[in-house]
Coordinates of C-alpha atoms in Angstrom, one line a residue:
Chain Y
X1 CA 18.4 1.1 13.0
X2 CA 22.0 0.1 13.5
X3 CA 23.2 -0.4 17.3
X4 CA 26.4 -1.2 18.9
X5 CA 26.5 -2.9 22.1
X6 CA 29.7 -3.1 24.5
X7 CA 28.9 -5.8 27.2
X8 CA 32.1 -5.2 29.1
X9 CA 31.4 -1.8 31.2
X10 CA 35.2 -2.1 32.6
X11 CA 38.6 -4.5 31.8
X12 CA 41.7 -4.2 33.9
X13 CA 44.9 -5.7 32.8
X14 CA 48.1 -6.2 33.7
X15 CA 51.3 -4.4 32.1
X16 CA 52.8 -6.2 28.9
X17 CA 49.1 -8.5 29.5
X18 CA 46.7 -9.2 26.3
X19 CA 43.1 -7.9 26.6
X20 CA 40.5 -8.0 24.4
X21 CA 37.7 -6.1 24.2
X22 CA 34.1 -7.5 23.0
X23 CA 31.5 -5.5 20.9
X24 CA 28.6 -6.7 19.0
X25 CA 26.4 -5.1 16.7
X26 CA 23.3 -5.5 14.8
X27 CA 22.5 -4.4 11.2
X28 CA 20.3 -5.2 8.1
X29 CA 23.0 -3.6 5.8
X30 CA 26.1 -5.9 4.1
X31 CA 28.2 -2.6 3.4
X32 CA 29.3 -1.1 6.4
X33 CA 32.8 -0.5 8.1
X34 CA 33.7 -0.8 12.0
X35 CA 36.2 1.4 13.8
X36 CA 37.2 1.1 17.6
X37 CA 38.2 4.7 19.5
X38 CA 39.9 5.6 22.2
X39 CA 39.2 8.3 24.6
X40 CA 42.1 8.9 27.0
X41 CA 41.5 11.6 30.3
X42 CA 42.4 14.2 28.2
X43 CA 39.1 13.3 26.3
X44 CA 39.9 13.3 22.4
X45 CA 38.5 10.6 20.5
X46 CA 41.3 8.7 19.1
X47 CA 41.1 6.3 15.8
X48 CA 42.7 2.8 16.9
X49 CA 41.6 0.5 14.3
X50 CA 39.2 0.1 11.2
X51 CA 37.3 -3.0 9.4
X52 CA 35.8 -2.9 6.1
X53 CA 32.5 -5.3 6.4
X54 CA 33.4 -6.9 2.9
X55 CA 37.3 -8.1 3.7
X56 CA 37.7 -11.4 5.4
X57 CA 41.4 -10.3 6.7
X58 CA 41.1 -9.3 9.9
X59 CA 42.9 -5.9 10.3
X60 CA 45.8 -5.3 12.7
X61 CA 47.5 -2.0 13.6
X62 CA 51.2 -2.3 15.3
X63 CA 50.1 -4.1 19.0
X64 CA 46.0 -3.8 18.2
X65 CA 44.5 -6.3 16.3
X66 CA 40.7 -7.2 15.7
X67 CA 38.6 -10.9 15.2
X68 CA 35.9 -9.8 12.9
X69 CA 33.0 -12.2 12.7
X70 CA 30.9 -11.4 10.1
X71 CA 28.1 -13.5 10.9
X72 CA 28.3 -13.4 14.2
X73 CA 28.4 -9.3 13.6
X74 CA 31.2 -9.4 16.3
X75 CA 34.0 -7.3 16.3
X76 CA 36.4 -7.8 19.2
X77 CA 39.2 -5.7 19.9
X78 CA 42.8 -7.6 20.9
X79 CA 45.4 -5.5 22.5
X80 CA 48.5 -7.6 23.0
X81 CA 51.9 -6.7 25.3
X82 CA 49.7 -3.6 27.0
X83 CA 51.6 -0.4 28.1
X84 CA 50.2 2.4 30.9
X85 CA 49.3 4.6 28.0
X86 CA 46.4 2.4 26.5
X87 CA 44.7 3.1 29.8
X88 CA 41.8 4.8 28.2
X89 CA 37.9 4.3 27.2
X90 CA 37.2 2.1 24.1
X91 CA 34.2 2.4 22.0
X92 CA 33.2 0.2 19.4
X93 CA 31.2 2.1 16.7
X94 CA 29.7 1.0 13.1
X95 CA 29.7 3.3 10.2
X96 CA 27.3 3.4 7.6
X97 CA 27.2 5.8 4.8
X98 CA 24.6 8.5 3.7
X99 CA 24.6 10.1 0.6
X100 CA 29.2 10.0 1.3
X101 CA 28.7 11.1 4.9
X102 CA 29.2 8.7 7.7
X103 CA 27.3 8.2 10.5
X104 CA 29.0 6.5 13.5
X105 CA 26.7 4.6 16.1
X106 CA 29.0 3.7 19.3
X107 CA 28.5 1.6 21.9
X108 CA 28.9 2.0 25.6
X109 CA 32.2 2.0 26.1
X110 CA 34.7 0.0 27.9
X111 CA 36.9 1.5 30.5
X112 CA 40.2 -0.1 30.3
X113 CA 42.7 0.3 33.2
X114 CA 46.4 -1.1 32.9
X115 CA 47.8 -2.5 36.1
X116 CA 51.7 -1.9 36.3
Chain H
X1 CA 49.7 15.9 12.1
X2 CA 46.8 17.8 11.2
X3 CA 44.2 18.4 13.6
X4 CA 40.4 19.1 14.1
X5 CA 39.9 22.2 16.9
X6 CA 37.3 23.3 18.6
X7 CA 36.7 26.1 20.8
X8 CA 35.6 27.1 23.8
X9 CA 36.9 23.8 25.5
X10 CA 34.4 24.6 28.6
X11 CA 31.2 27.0 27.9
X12 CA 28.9 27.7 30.7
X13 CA 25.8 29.0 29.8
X14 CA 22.3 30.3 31.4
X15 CA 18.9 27.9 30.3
X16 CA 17.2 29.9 27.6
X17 CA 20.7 31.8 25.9
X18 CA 22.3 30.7 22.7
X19 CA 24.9 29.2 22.4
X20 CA 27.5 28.8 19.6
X21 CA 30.2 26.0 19.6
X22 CA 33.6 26.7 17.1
X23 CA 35.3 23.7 14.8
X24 CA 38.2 23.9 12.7
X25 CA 37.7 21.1 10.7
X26 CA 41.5 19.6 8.8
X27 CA 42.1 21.8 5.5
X28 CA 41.4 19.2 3.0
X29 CA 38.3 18.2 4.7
X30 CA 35.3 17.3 2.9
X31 CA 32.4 16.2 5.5
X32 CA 31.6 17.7 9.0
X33 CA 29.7 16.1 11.5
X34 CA 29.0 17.3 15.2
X35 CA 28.2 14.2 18.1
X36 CA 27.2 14.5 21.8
X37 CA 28.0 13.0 24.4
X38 CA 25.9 13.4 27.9
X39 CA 27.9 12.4 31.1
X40 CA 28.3 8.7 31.7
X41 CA 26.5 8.0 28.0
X42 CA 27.0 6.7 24.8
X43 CA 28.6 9.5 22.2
X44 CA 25.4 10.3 19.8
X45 CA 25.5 11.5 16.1
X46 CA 24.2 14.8 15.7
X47 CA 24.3 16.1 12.5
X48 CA 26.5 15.6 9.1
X49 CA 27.4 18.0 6.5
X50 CA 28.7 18.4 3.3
X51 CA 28.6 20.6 0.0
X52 CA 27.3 23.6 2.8
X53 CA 24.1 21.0 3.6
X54 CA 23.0 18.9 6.4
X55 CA 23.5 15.3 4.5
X56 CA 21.7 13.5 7.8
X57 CA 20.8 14.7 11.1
X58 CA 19.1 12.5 13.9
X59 CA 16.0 12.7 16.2
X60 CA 18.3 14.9 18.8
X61 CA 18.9 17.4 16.2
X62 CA 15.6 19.1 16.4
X63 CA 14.7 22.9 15.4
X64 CA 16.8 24.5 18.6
X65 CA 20.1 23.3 16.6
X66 CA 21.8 24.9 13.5
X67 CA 25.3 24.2 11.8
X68 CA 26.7 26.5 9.2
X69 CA 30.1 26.7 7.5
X70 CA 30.6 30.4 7.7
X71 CA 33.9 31.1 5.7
X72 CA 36.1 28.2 4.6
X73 CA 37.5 27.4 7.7
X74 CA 34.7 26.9 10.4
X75 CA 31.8 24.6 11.4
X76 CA 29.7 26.0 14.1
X77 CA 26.9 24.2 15.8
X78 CA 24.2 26.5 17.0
X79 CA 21.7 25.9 19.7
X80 CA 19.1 28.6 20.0
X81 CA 17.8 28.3 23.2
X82 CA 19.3 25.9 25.8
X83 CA 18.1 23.6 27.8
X84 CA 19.5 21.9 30.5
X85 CA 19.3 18.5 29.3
X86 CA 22.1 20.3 26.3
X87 CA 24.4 19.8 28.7
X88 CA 26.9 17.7 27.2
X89 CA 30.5 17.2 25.5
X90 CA 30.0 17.9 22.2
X91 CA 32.2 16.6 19.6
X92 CA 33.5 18.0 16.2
X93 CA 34.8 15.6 13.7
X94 CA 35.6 15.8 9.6
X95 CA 36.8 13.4 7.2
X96 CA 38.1 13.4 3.8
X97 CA 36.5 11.8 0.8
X98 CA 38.6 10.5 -2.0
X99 CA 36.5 9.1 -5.3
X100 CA 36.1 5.7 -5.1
X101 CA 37.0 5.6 -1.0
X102 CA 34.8 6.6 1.0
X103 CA 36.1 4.6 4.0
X104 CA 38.3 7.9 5.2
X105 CA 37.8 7.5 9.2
X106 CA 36.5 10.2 10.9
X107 CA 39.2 12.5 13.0
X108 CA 37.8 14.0 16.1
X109 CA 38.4 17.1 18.0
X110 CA 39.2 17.4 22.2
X111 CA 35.8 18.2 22.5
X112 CA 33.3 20.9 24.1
X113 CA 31.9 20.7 27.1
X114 CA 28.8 22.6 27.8
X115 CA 27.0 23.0 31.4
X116 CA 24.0 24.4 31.2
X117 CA 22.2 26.3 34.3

């Protein structure tokens, strides 16, 4: 079974700061894709980024950006020139795919406060 | 830009009642999939749906829970009789599924929360 660990139970950072984010995860399986969510206070799960297991590039959305190690099957979560409104919970989940559906395993979540 | 809803956003419930929990899944929509999430814990697949079948569910989804598409709108989880370790947020998500890509991300709704007592 797939899991997703997030080692990093809270992060603080200051305003217009770079954070990252650390998540590992362990799998048998050499197709798979990784997403990171965000769960502000007023609680709805919010796509940030996506990986696909089989592209080398690491992806990069606006201000988030990811270092996808393969290998290492880490998948770390950069958010550079940080603003109030990524105050919010992270979680780091893999997907797999059965039969077209996708199952999501997350991890812990990080808690990530932004210091003005 | 479309959303997934779900109603109630808070349900309080006796130990032993059923209990329904309402998703509007986005229109064009192909898979269905309900997770939990108990206070201060992980958020746990559930269930996943598609083609009006369960496609996977997990250990947590035992004989107590039930999804069902009623019309072409709705996906309703069902828990027959509750227990207090249901209590929970429970989350509604779809996701399209385009031939050939079937990396389409999962969009989630605000959530449920249950208390059971």
């Amino acid at each position: 079974a797939q899991t997703v660990t997030q080692s990093q139970p809270e992060m603080s950072v200051q305003e217009a700061e770079t954070v990252t984010l650390s998540c590992t995860y362990d799998t048998s399986e050499s197709d798979y894709y990784l997403f990171w969510y965000k769960q502000p206070p007023s609680r709805q799960m919010i796509l940030v980024i996506r990986q696909e297991a089989y592209k080398q590039q690491n992806a990069t959305e606006n201000r988030f950006s990811v270092n996808f190690q393969k290998a290492a099957k880490s998948f770390s979560l950069k958010i550079s020139d940080s603003q109030l409104g990524d105050a919010a919970m992270y979680f780091c989940a893999y997907g797999s795919f059965i039969q077209g559906a996708q199952k999501l395993v997350f991890g812990q979540g990080t808690r990530l406060t932004i210091n003005p | 830009e479309p959303e997934v809803t779900q109603t109630p956003s808070h349900q309080v419930t006796q130990m032993g009642q059923e209990v329904i929990l309402r998703c509007v899944p986005i229109s064009n929509h192909l898979y269905f999939y309900w997770y939990r999430q108990i206070l201060g814990q992980k958020v746990e697949f559930l269930v996943s749906f598609y083609n009006n079948e369960i496609s996977e569910k997990s250990e947590i989804f035992d004989d107590q829970f039930s999804v069902e598409r009623p019309d072409g709108s709705n996906f309703t989880l069902k828990i027959r009789s509750t227990k207090l370790e249901d209590s929970a947020m429970y989350f509604c998500a779809s996701s399209e599924a385009l031939t050939g890509q079937l990396n389409q991300p999962q969009h989630f709704g605000d959530g449920t929360r249950l208390s059971i007592l």
